[in-house]
CSV table of C-alpha atoms in Angstrom, one decimal:
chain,number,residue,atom,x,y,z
A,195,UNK,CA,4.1,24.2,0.1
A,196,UNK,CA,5.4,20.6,1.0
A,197,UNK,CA,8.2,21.6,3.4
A,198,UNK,CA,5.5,23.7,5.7
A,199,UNK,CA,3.0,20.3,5.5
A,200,UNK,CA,5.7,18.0,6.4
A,201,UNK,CA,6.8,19.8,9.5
A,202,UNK,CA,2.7,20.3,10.5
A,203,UNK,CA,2.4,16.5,9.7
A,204,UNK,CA,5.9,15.6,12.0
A,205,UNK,CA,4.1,18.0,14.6
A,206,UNK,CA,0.9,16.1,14.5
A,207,UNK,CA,3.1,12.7,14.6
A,208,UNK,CA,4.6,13.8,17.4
A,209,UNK,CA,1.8,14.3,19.4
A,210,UNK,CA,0.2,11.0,18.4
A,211,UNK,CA,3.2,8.7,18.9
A,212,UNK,CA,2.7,9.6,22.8
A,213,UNK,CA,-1.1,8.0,22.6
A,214,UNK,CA,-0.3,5.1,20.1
A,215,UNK,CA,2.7,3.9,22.1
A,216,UNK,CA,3.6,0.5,20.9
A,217,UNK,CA,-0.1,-0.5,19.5
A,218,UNK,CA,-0.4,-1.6,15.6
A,219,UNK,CA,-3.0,1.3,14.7
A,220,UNK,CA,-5.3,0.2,11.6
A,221,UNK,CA,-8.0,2.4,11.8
A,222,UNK,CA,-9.3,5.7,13.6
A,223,UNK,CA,-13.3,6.0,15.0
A,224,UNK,CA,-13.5,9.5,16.5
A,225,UNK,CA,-9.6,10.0,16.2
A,226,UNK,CA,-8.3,7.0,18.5
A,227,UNK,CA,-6.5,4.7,16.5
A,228,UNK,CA,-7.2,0.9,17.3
A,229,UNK,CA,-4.8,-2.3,18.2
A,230,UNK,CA,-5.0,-4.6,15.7
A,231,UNK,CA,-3.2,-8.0,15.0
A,232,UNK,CA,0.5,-7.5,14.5
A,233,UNK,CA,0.4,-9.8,11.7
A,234,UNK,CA,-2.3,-7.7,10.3
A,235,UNK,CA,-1.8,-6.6,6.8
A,236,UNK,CA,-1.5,-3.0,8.1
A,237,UNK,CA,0.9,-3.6,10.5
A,238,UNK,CA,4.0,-2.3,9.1
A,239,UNK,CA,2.4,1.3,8.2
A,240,UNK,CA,2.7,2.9,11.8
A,241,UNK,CA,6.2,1.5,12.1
A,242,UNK,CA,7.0,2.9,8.7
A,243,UNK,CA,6.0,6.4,9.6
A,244,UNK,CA,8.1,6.2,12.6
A,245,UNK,CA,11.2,5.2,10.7
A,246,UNK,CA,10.1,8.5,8.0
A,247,UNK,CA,10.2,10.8,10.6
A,248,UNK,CA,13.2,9.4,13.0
A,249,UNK,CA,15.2,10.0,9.4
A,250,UNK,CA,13.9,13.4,8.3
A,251,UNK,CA,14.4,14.5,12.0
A,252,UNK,CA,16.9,12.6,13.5
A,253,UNK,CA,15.1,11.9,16.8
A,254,UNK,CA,16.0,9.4,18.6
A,255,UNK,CA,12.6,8.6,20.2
A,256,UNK,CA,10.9,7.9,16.7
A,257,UNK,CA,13.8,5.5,16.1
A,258,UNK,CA,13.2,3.8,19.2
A,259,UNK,CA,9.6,3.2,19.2
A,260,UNK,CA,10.2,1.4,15.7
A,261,UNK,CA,13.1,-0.8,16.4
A,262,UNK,CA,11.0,-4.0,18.1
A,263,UNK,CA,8.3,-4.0,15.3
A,264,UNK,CA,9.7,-6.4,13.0
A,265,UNK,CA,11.2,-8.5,16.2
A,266,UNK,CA,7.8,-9.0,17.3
A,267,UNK,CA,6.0,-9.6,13.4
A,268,UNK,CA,8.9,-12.4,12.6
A,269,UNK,CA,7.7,-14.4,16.1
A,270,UNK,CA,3.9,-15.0,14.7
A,271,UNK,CA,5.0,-16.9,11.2
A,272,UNK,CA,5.3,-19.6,13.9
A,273,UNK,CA,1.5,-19.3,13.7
A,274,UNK,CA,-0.2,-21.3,10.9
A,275,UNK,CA,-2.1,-19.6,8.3
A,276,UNK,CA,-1.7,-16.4,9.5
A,277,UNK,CA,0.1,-14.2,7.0
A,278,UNK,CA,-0.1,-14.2,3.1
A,279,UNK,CA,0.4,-11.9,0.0
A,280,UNK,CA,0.6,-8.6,1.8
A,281,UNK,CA,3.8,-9.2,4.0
A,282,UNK,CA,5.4,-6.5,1.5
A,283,UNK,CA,3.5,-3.9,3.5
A,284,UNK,CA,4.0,-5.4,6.7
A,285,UNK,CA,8.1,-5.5,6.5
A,286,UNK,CA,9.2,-3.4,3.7
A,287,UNK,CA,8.1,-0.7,6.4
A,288,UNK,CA,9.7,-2.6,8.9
A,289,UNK,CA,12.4,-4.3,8.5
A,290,UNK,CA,13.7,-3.5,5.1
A,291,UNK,CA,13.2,0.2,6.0
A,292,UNK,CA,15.5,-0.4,9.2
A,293,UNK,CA,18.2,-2.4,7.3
A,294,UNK,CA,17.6,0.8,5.0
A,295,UNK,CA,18.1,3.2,7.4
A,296,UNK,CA,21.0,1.5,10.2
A,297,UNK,CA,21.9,-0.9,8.3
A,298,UNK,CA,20.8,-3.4,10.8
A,299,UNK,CA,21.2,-7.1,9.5
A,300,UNK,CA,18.2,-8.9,11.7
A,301,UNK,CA,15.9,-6.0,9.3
A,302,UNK,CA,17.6,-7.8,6.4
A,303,UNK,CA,17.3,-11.3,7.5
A,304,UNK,CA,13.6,-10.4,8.1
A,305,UNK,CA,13.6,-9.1,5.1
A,306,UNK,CA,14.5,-12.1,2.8
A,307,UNK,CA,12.6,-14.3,5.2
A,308,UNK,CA,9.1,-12.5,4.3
A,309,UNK,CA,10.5,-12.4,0.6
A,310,UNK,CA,11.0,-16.2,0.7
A,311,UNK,CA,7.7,-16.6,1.7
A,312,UNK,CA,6.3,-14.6,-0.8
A,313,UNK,CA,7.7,-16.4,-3.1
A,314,UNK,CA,6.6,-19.7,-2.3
A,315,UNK,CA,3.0,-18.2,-3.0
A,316,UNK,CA,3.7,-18.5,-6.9
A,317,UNK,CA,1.3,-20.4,-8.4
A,318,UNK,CA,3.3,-21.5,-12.2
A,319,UNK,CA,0.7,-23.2,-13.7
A,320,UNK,CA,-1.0,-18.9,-14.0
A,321,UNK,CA,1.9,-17.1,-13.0
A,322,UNK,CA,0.5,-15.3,-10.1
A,323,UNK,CA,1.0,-14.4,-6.5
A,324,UNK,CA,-2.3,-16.2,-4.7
A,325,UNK,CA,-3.8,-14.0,-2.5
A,326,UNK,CA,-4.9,-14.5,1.1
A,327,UNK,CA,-5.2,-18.3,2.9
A,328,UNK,CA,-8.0,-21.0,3.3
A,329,UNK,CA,-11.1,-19.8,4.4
A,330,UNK,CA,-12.2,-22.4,7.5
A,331,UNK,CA,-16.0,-20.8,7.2
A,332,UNK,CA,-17.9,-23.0,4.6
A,333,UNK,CA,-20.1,-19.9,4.3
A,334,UNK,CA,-17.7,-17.1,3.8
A,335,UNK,CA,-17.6,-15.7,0.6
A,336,UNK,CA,-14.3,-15.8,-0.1
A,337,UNK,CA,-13.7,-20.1,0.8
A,338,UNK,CA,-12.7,-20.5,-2.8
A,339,UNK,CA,-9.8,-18.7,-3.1
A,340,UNK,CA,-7.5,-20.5,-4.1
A,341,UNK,CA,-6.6,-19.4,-7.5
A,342,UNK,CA,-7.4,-15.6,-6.8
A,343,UNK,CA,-5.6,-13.0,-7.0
A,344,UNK,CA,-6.1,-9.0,-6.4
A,345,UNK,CA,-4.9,-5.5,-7.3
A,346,UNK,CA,-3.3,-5.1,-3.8
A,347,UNK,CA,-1.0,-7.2,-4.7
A,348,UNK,CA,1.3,-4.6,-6.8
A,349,UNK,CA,2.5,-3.0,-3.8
A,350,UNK,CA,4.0,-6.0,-2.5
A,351,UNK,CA,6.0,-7.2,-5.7
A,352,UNK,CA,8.6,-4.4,-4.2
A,353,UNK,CA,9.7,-6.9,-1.2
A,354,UNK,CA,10.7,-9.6,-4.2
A,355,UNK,CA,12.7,-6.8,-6.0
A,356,UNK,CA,14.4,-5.6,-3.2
A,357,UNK,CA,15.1,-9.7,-2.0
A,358,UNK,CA,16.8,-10.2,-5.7
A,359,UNK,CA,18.6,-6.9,-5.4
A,360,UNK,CA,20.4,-7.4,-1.8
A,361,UNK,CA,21.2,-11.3,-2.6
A,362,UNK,CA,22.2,-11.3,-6.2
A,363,UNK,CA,19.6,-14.1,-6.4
A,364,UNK,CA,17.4,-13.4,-9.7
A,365,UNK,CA,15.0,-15.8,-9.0
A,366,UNK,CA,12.9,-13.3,-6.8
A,367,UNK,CA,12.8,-10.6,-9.8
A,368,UNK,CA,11.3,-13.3,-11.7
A,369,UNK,CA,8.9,-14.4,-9.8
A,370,UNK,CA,7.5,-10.7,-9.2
A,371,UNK,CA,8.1,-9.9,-13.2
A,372,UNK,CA,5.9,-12.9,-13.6
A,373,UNK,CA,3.3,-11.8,-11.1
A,374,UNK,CA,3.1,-8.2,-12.9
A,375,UNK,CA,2.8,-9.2,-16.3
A,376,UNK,CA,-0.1,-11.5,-15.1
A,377,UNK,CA,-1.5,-8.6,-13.5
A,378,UNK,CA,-0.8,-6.5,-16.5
A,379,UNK,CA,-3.0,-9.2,-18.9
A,380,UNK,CA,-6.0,-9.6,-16.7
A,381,UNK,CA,-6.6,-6.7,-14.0
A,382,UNK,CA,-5.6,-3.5,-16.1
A,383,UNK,CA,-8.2,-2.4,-18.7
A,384,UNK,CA,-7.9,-0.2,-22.1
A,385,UNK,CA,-9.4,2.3,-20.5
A,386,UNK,CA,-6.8,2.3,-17.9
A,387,UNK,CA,-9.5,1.1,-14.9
A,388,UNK,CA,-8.3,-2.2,-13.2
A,389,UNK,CA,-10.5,-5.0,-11.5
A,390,UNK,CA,-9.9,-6.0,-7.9
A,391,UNK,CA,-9.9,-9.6,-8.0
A,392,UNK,CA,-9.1,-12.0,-10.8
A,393,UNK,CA,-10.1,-16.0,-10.7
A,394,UNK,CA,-7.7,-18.6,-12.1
A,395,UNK,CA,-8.3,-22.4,-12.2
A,396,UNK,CA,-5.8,-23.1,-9.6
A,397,UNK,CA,-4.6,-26.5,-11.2
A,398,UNK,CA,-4.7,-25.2,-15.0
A,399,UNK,CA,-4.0,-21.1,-14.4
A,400,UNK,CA,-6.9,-20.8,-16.7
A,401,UNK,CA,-8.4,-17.2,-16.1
A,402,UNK,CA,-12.2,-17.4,-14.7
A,403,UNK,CA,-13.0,-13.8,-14.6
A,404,UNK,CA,-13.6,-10.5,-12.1
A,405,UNK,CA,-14.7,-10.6,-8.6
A,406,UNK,CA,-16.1,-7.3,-7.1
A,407,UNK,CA,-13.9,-7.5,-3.7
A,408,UNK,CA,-14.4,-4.0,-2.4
A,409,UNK,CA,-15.7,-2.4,-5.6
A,410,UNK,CA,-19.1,-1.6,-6.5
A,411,UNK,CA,-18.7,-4.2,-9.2
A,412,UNK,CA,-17.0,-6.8,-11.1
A,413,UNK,CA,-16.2,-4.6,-14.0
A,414,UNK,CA,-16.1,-1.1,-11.7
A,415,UNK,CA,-13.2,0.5,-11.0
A,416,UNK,CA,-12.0,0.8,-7.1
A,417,UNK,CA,-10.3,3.6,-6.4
A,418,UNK,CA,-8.0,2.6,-4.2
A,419,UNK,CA,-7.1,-0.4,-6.8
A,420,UNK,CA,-5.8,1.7,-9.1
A,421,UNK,CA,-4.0,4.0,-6.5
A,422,UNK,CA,-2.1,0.2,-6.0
A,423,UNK,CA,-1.8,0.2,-9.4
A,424,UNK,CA,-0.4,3.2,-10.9
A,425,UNK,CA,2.1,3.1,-8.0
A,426,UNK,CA,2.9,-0.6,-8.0
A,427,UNK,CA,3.2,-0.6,-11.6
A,428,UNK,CA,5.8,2.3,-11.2
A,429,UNK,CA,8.2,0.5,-8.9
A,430,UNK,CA,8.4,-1.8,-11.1
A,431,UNK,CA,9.4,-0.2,-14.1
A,432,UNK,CA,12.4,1.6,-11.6
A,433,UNK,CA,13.7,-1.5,-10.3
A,434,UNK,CA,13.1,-3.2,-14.4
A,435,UNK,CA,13.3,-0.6,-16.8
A,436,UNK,CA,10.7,-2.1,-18.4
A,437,UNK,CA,8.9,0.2,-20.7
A,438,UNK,CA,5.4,-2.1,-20.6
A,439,UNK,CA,5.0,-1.3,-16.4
A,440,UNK,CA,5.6,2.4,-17.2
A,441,UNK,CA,3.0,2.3,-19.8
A,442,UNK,CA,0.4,1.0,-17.5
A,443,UNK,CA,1.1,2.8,-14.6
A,444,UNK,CA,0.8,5.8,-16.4
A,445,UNK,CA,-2.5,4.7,-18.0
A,446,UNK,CA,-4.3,4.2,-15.0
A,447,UNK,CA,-2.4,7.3,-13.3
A,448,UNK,CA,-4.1,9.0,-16.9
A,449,UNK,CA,-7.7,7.2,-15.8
A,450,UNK,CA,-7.7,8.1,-11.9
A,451,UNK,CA,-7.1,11.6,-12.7
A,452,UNK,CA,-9.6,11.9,-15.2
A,453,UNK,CA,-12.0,10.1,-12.7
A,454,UNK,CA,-11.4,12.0,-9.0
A,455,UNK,CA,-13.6,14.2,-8.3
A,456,UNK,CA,-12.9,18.1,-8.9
A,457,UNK,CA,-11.1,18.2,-5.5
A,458,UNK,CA,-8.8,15.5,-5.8
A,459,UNK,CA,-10.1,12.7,-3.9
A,460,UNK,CA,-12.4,9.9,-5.2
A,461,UNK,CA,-15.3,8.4,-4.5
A,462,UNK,CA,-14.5,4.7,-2.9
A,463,UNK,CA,-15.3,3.5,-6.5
A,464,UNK,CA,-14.7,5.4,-9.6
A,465,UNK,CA,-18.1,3.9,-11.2
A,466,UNK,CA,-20.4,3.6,-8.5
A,467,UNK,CA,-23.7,4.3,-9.3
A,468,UNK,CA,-25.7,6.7,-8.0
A,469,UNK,CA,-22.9,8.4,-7.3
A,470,UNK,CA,-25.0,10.6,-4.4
A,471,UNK,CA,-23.9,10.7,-1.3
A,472,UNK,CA,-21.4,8.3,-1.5
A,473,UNK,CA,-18.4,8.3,0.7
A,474,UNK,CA,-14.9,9.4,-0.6
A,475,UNK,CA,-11.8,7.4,0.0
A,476,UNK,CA,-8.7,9.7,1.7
A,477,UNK,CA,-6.4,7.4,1.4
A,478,UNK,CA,-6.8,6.0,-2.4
A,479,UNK,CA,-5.9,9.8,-2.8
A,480,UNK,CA,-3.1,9.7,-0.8
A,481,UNK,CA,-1.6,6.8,-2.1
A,482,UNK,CA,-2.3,7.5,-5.7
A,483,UNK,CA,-0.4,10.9,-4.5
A,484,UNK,CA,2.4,9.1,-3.7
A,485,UNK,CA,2.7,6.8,-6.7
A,486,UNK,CA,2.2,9.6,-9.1
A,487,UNK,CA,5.5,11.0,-7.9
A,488,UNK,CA,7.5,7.7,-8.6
A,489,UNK,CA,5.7,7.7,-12.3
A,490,UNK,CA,7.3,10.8,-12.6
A,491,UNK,CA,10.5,10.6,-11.7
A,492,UNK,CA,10.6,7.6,-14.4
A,493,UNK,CA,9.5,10.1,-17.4
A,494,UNK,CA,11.5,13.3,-19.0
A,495,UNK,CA,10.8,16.7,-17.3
A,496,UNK,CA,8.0,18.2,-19.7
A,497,UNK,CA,6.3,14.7,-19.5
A,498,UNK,CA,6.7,13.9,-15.5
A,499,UNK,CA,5.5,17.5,-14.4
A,500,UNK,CA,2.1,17.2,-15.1
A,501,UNK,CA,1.8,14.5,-12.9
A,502,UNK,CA,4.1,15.9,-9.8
A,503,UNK,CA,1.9,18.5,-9.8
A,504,UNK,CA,-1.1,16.0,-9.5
A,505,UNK,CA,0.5,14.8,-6.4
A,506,UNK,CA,1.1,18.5,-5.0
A,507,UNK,CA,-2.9,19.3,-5.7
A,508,UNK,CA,-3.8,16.1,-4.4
A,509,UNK,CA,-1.7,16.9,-0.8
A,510,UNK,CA,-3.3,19.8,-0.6
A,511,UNK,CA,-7.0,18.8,-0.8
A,512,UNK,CA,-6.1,16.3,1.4
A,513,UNK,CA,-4.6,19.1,4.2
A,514,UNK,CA,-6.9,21.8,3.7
A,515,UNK,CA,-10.3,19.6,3.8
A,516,UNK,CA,-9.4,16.1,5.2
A,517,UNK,CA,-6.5,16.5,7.8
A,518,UNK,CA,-7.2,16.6,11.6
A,519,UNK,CA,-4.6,18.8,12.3
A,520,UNK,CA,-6.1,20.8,15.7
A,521,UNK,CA,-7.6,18.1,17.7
A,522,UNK,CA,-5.2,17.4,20.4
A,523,UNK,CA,-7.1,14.1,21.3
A,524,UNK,CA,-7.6,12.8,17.3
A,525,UNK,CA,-4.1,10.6,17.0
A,526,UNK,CA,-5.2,10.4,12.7
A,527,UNK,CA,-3.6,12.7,10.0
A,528,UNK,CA,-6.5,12.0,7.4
A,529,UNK,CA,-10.0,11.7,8.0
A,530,UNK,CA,-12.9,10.3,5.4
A,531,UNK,CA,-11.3,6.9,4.6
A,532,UNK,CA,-13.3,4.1,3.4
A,533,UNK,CA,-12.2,0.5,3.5
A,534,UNK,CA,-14.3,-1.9,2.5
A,535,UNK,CA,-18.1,-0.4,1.7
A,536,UNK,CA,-19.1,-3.4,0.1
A,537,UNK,CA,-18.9,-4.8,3.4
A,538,UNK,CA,-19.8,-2.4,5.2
A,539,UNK,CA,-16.4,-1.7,7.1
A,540,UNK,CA,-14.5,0.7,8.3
A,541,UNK,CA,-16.5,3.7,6.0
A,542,UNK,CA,-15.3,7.4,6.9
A,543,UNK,CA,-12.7,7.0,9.2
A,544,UNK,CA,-8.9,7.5,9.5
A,545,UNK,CA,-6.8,4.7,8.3
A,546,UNK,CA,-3.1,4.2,8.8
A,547,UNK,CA,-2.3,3.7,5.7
A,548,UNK,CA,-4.0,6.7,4.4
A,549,UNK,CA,-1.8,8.6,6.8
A,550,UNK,CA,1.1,6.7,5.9
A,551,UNK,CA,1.1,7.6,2.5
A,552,UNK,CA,0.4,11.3,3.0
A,553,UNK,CA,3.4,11.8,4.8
A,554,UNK,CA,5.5,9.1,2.1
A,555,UNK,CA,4.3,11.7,-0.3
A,556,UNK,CA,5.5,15.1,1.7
A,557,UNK,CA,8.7,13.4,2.4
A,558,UNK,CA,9.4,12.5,-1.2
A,559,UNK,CA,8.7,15.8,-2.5
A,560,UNK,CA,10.6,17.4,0.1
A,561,UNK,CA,13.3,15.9,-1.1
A,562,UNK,CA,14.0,12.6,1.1
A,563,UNK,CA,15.9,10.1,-1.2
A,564,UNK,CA,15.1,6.8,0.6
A,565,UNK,CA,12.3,4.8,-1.0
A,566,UNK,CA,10.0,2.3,0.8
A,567,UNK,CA,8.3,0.7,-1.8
C-alpha cells in the first residue's frame, strides 16, 4: 500500500516543484502555495521534502533545488529578533538533512550554529526552551511572553540531540533533557491530552498555568499539539533511552487515537465544543502518522504493531479523502488543514507541513532509513 502512495506522492512532487521553484511554500488557497519569509518557522519543510525525494529517487534536480536553502536561512540571523524556538524545523530539514545526505560540512556548520542558538533560549531558573521573541505591539496578545513555553516545541529538541551527538559536546543533550522533562511535568496530562502553552515566572520558573494558543481552550486538547507530542516525545526516548519519554509519547499516541474521528483525522481540537461543523486538521493527522511510526520502532513487535498500523490507516484516509492528487494546477499533497482557528487563520487549506509529513511517513514505512527528526 505505502510503496504505490510514495511513488503517486513523488509524481505529484514532481509536478509541483516546477510551480514552486525556489519559493518558501507555507500554505495552499485553491492549490497555489504562498512565499513566505525564509526565516519563517515553516521554512525548512519544502526543502526537506526535496531532500526525501532527491534520496528515495536519486534525481539530481530535487537535489539541486534544495542545496541554497540553508545558504540563504543562515544570512537572516543577521536580522534581530527574527528567529526563535522553531529553528529545529527550519534546518534539521535543511541543513542537517544535507550534511545527512552529502555529507556536506556548511549543512553541519549550520547545523550547530542554529543548535547554539537554541540553546541560548534556556531559561534555568524553569528549565525550559522560551518560546517566540518580544512582542513590539503593546496590544498583542502574546506581549508577555517571556516565560512561555509551548507543545511545538518537542519537535525541535531533535536539533539539540543531533548538535550533542556530532560534537561530543553533552551540554546540548542536557539542555533538551531538561526542556522535555519540563514539558513532561506541566504540558502532558493523565489522561494523555497536552496543553499548548505553559506560563512560568520568567525570573523565578515558577509555573503560572495554560494558555489556549491555538486550542479551543486552556485545558482542551489541540490536535496538532499532541501530534508534536507523541512524536517529539518519541525522538527523544531514541536518541535517550529513557523509558519516561516513551511512556508519554505513547500515552498521548493512546489518547489521539482514542480521540480522531472514525476516519483518522481530527477535529482541529480534540475537545472543542459543539463539535458540528467544525473543521478537521490534515496535517495533525499526518504528523501524528509519522510519530506513531518512531513510537513503534522503540517497542517489541506485538506491542509496536498496533500502532504502525495506526500510521498505515491514518495515510490512507489521508490519500483517499484529503489528497489533491489530479489537479494539474493544485501544487498541495493534502487538503483540509487548519492552522490557527482560534485566530481565524489559515482554516481548510493545504499546509506544507502537512504535506511534509505525509510523505516523511510513506518514506519511513517504505523503508528509508534516514531520520529527520
Amino acid at each position: 500500500m505505502t510503496g504505490g502512495l510514495l511513488e503517486k506522492t513523488i509524481r505529484k512532487m514532481e509536478r509541483s516543484s516546477r510551480r514552486i521553484g525556489a519559493k518558501s511554500p507555507h500554505v495552499a488557497k485553491e492549490g497555489v502555495y504562498d512565499d513566505a519569509r525564509l526565516d519563517w518557522w515553516t521554512s525548512g519543510f519544502w526543502p526537506g521534502m526535496l531532500w526525501i525525494a532527491a534520496d528515495l529517487t536519486g534525481d539530481a534536480a530535487y537535489r539541486e533545488a534544495a542545496w541554497t536553502y540553508d545558504e540563504r536561512m543562515e544570512r537572516l540571523f543577521l536580522v534581530p529578533n527574527r528567529f526563535h524556538h522553531d529553528v529545529g524545523f527550519q534546518f534539521l530539514p535543511t541543513a542537517v538533512l544535507k550534511h545527512r545526505l552529502t555529507g556536506d560540512e556548511d549543512g553541519r556548520r549550520r547545523g550547530l550554529f542554529a543548535a547554539n542558538f537554541l540553546a541560548g533560549r534556556l531559561n534555568l531558573a524553569g528549565g525550559f526552551l522560551r518560546a517566540w521573541n518580544d512582542v513590539a505591539d503593546p496590544t498583542a496578545w502574546n506581549r508577555n511572553n517571556a516565560g512561555w513555553a509551548i507543545i511545538d516545541s518537542m519537535m525541535n529538541l531533535p536539533l539539540l540531540f543531533w548538535a550533542s551527538e556530532t560534537s561530543g559536546d553533552p551540554r546540548y543533550r542536557h539542555i533538551a533533557a531538561a526542556h522535555a522533562d519540563t514539558v513532561l511535568r506541566r504540558f502532558v496530562r493523565e489522561d494523555g491530552s497536552v496543553a499548548h502553552i505553559a506560563s512560568f515566572d520568567p525570573a523565578t520558573g515558577d509555573f503560572l498555568g495554560w494558555i489556549g494558543g491555538q486550542g479551543f481552550a486552556p485545558d482542551s486538547a489541540w490536535s496538532r499539539g499532541a501530534a508534536w507530542a507523541l512524536y517529539g516525545f518519541a525522538v527523544a526516548c531514541r536518541y535517550t533511552g529513557e523509558a519516561r519519554y516513551l511512556e508519554a509519547s505513547r500515552r498521548v499516541a493512546d489518547f489521539f487515537l482514542a480521540s480522531v474521528e472514525a476516519d483518522g483525522v481530527p477535529l482541529w481540537d480534540f475537545r472543542v465544543v459543539p463539535r458540528e461543523g467544525e473543521p478537521r486538521d490534515t496535517s495533525a493527522a499526518s504528523c501524528a502518522a509519522s510519530g506513531l511510526i518512531e513510537l513503534a520502532a522503540l517497542l517489541p513487535p506485538d506491542e509496536g504493531e498496533p500502532y504502525r498500523d495506526a500510521a498505515r490507516r491514518t495515510l490512507r484516509a489521508l490519500a483517499d479523502g484529503y489528497a489533491a492528487w489530479d489537479d494539474p494546477n493544485d501544487e498541495a499533497l493534502l487538503r483540509g488543514g487548519t492552522g490557527n482557528k482560534p485566530a481565524g487563520q489559515n482554516v481548510d487549506v493545504s499546509l506544507i507541513y502537512g504535506d511534509y509529513f505525509f510523505l516523511e511517513a510513506l518514506a519511513k514505512l517504505s523503508g528509508w532509513k534516514h531520520r529527520v527528526f
